[in-house]
PDB file of C-alpha atoms in Angstrom:
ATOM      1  CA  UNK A   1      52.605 121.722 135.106  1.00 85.00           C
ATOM      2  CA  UNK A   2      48.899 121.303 135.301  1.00 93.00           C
ATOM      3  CA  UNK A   3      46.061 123.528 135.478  1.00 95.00           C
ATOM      4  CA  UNK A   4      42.580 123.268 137.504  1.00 97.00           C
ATOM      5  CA  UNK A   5      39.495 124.644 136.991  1.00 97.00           C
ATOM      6  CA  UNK A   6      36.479 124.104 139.080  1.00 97.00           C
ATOM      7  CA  UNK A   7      32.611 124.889 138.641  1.00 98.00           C
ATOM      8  CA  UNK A   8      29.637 123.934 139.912  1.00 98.00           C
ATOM      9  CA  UNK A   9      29.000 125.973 143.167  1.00 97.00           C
ATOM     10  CA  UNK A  10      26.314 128.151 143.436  1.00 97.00           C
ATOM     11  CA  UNK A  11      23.567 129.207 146.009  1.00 98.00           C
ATOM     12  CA  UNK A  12      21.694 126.232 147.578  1.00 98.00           C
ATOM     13  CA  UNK A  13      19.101 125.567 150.918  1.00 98.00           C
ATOM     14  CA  UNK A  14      20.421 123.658 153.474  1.00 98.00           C
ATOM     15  CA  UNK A  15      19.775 120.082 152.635  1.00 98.00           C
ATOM     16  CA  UNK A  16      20.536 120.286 149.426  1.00 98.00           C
ATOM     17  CA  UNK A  17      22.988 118.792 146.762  1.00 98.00           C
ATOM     18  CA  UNK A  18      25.573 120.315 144.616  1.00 98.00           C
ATOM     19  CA  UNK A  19      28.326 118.736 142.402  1.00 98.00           C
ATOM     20  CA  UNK A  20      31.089 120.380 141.963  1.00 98.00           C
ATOM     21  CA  UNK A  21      34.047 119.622 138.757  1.00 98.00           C
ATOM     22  CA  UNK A  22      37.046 120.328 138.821  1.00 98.00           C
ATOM     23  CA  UNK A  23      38.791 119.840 134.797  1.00 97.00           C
ATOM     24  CA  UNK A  24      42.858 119.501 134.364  1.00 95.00           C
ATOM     25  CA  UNK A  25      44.614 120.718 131.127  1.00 92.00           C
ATOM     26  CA  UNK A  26      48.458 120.603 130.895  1.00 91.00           C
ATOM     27  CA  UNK A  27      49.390 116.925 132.309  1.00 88.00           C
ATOM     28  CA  UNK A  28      46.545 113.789 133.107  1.00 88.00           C
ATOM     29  CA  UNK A  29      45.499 113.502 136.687  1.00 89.00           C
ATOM     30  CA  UNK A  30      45.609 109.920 137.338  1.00 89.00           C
ATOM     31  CA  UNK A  31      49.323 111.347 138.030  1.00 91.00           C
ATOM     32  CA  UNK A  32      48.369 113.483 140.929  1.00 94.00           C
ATOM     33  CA  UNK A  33      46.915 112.671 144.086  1.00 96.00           C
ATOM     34  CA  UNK A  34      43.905 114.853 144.268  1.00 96.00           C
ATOM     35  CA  UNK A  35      42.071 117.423 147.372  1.00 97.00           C
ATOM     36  CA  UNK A  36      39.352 119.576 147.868  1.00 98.00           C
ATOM     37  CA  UNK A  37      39.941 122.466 150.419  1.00 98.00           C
ATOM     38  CA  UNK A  38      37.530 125.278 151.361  1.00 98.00           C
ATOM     39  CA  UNK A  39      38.328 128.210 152.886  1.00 97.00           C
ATOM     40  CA  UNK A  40      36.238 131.578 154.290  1.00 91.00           C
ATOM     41  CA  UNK A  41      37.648 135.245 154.472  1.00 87.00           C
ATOM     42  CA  UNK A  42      40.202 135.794 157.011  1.00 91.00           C
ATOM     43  CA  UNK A  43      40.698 131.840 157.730  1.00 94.00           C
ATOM     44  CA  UNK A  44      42.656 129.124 157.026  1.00 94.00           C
ATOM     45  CA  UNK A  45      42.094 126.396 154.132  1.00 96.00           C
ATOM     46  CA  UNK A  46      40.587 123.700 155.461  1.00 97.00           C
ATOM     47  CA  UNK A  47      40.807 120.203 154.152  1.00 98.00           C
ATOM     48  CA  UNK A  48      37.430 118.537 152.666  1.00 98.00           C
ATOM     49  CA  UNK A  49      38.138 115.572 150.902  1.00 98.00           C
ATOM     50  CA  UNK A  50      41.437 113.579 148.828  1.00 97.00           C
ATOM     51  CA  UNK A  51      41.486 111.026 146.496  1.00 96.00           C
ATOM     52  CA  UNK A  52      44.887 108.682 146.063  1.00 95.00           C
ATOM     53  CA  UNK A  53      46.561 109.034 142.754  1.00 91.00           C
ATOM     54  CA  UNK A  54      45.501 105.638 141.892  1.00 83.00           C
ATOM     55  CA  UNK A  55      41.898 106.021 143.257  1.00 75.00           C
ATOM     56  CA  UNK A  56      42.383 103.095 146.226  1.00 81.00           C
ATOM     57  CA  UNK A  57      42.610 105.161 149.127  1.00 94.00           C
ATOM     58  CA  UNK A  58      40.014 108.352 150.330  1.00 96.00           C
ATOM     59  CA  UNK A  59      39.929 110.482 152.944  1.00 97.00           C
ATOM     60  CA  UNK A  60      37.096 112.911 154.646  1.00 98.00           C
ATOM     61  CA  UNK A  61      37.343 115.906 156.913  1.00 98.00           C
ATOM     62  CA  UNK A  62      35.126 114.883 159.835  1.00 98.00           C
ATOM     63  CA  UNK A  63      32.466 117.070 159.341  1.00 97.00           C
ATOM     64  CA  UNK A  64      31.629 116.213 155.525  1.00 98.00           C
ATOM     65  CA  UNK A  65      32.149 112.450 156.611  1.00 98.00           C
ATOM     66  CA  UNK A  66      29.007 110.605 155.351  1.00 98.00           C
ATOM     67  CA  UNK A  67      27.736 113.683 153.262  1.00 98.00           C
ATOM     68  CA  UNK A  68      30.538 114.572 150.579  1.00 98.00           C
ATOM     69  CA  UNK A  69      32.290 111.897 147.913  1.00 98.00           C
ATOM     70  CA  UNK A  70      35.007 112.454 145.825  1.00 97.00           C
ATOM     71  CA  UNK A  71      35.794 110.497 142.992  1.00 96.00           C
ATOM     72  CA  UNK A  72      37.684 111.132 139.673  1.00 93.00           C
ATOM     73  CA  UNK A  73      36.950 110.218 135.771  1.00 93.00           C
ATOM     74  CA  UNK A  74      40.680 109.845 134.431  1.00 88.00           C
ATOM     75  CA  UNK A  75      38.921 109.700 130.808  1.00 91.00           C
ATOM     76  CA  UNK A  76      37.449 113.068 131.388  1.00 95.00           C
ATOM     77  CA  UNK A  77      41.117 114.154 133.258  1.00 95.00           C
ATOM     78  CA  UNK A  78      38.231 115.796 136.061  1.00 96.00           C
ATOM     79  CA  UNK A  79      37.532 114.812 139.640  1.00 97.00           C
ATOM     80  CA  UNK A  80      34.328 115.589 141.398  1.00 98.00           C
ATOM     81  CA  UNK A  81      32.770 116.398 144.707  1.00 98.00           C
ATOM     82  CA  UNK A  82      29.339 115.482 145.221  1.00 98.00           C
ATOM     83  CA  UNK A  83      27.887 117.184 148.338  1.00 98.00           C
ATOM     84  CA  UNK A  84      24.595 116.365 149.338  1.00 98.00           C
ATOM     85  CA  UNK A  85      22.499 117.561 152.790  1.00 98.00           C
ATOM     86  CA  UNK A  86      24.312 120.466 152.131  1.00 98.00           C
ATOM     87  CA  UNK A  87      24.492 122.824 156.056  1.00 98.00           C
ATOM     88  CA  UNK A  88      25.185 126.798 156.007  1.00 97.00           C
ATOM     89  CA  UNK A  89      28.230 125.838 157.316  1.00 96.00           C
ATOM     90  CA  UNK A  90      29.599 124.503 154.117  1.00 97.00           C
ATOM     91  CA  UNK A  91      29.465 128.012 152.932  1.00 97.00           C
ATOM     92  CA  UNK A  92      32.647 128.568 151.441  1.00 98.00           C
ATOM     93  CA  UNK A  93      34.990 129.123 148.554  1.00 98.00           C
ATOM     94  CA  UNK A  94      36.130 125.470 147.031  1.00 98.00           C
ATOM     95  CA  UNK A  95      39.653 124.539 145.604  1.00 98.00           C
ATOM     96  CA  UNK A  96      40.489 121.716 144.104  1.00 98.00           C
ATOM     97  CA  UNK A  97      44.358 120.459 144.122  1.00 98.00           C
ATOM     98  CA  UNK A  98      47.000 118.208 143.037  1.00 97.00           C
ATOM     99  CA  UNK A  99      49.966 116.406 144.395  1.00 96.00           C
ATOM    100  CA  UNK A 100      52.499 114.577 143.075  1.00 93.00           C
ATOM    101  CA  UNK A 101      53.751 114.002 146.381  1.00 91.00           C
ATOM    102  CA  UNK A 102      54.170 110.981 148.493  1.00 90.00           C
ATOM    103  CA  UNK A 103      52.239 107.865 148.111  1.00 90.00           C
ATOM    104  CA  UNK A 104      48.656 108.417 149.110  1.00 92.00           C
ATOM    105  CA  UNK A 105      46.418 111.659 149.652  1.00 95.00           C
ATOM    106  CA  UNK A 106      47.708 114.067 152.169  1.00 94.00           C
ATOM    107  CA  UNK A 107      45.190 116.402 154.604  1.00 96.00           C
ATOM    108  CA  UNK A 108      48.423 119.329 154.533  1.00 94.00           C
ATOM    109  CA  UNK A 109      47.285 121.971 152.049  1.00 95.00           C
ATOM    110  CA  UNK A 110      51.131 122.680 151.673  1.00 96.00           C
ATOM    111  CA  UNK A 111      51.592 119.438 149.810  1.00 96.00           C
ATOM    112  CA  UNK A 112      49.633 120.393 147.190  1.00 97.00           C
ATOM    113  CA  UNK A 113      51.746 122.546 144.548  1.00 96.00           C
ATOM    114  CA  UNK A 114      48.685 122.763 141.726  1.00 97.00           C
ATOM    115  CA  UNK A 115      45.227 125.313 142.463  1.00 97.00           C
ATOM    116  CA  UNK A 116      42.099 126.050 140.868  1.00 97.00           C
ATOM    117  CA  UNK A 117      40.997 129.449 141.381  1.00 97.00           C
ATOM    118  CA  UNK A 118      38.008 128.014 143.511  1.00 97.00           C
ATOM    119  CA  UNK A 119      34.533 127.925 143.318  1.00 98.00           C
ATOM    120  CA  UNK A 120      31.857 129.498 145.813  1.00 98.00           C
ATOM    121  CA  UNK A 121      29.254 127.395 147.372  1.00 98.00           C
ATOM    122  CA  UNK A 122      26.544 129.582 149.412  1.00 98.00           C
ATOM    123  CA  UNK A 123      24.078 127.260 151.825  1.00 98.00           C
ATOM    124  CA  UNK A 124      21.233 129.254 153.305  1.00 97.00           C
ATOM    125  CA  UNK A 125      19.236 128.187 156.170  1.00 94.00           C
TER     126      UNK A 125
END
C-alpha cells in the first residue's frame, strides 16, 4: 500500500508557473508507474501527464504538451509537475497516482489503484 500527498497549487495569472509535489509514504515509488490527472466539478478525470516506473518513457495530454514536465526524485520517494505558461483552463483540482500495472505509464485513470487527495490549481485571466 502506498500513500500520496500532493501540494503546491494555489492561485496563479495566466502565464504563470507552479510546481506541484506529490510525497509517497508506505512503499518507494520507483515501484509504481506514476500520473497526474485533473479533474473539475461534475466532469471526468482527465489525464495530464505519466512517468514510467523506471523513468524512460513520458507521456503528455495534448494540451499541456510543451508546457507541463513531470519527473520524479526516487531519493525524495516524490514526483513533480512543473507547469509553466499556466492558461485559466488549467483550473482544476490535481491528483497524483500510482500503478503497479503493466509495463509503461498508462493514460486510463482506472489503472491507477493509489490517490492523493488532490491539490487545487486556480489560473485567472
Amino acid at each position: 500500500q502506498v500513500q500520496l500527498v500532493e501540494s503546491g497549487g494555489g492561485l496563479v495569472q495566466a502565464g504563470g508557473s507552479l510546481r506541484l509535489s506529490c510525497v509517497a509514504s508506505g512503499r518507494t515509488l520507483d515501484r509504481y508507474h506514476l500520473g497526474w490527472f485533473r479533474q473539475l466539478p461534475g466532469k471526468e478525470r482527465e489525464f495530464v501527464a505519466a512517468l514510467s516506473r523506471n523513468a524512460g518513457s513520458t507521456g503528455y495530454a495534448d494540451s499541456v504538451k510543451g508546457r507541463f514536465t513531470i519527473s520524479r526524485d526516487n531519493a525524495k520517494n516524490t514526483v513533480y509537475l512543473q507547469m509553466n505558461n499556466l492558461k485559466p483552463d488549467d483550473t482544476a483540482l490535481y491528483y497524483c497516482a500510482a500503478s503497479a500495472y503493466g509495463s509503461t505509464w498508462s493514460r486510463a485513470s482506472n489503472l491507477y489503484a493509489y490517490w492523493g487527495q488532490g491539490t487545487q490549481v486556480t489560473v485567472s485571466s
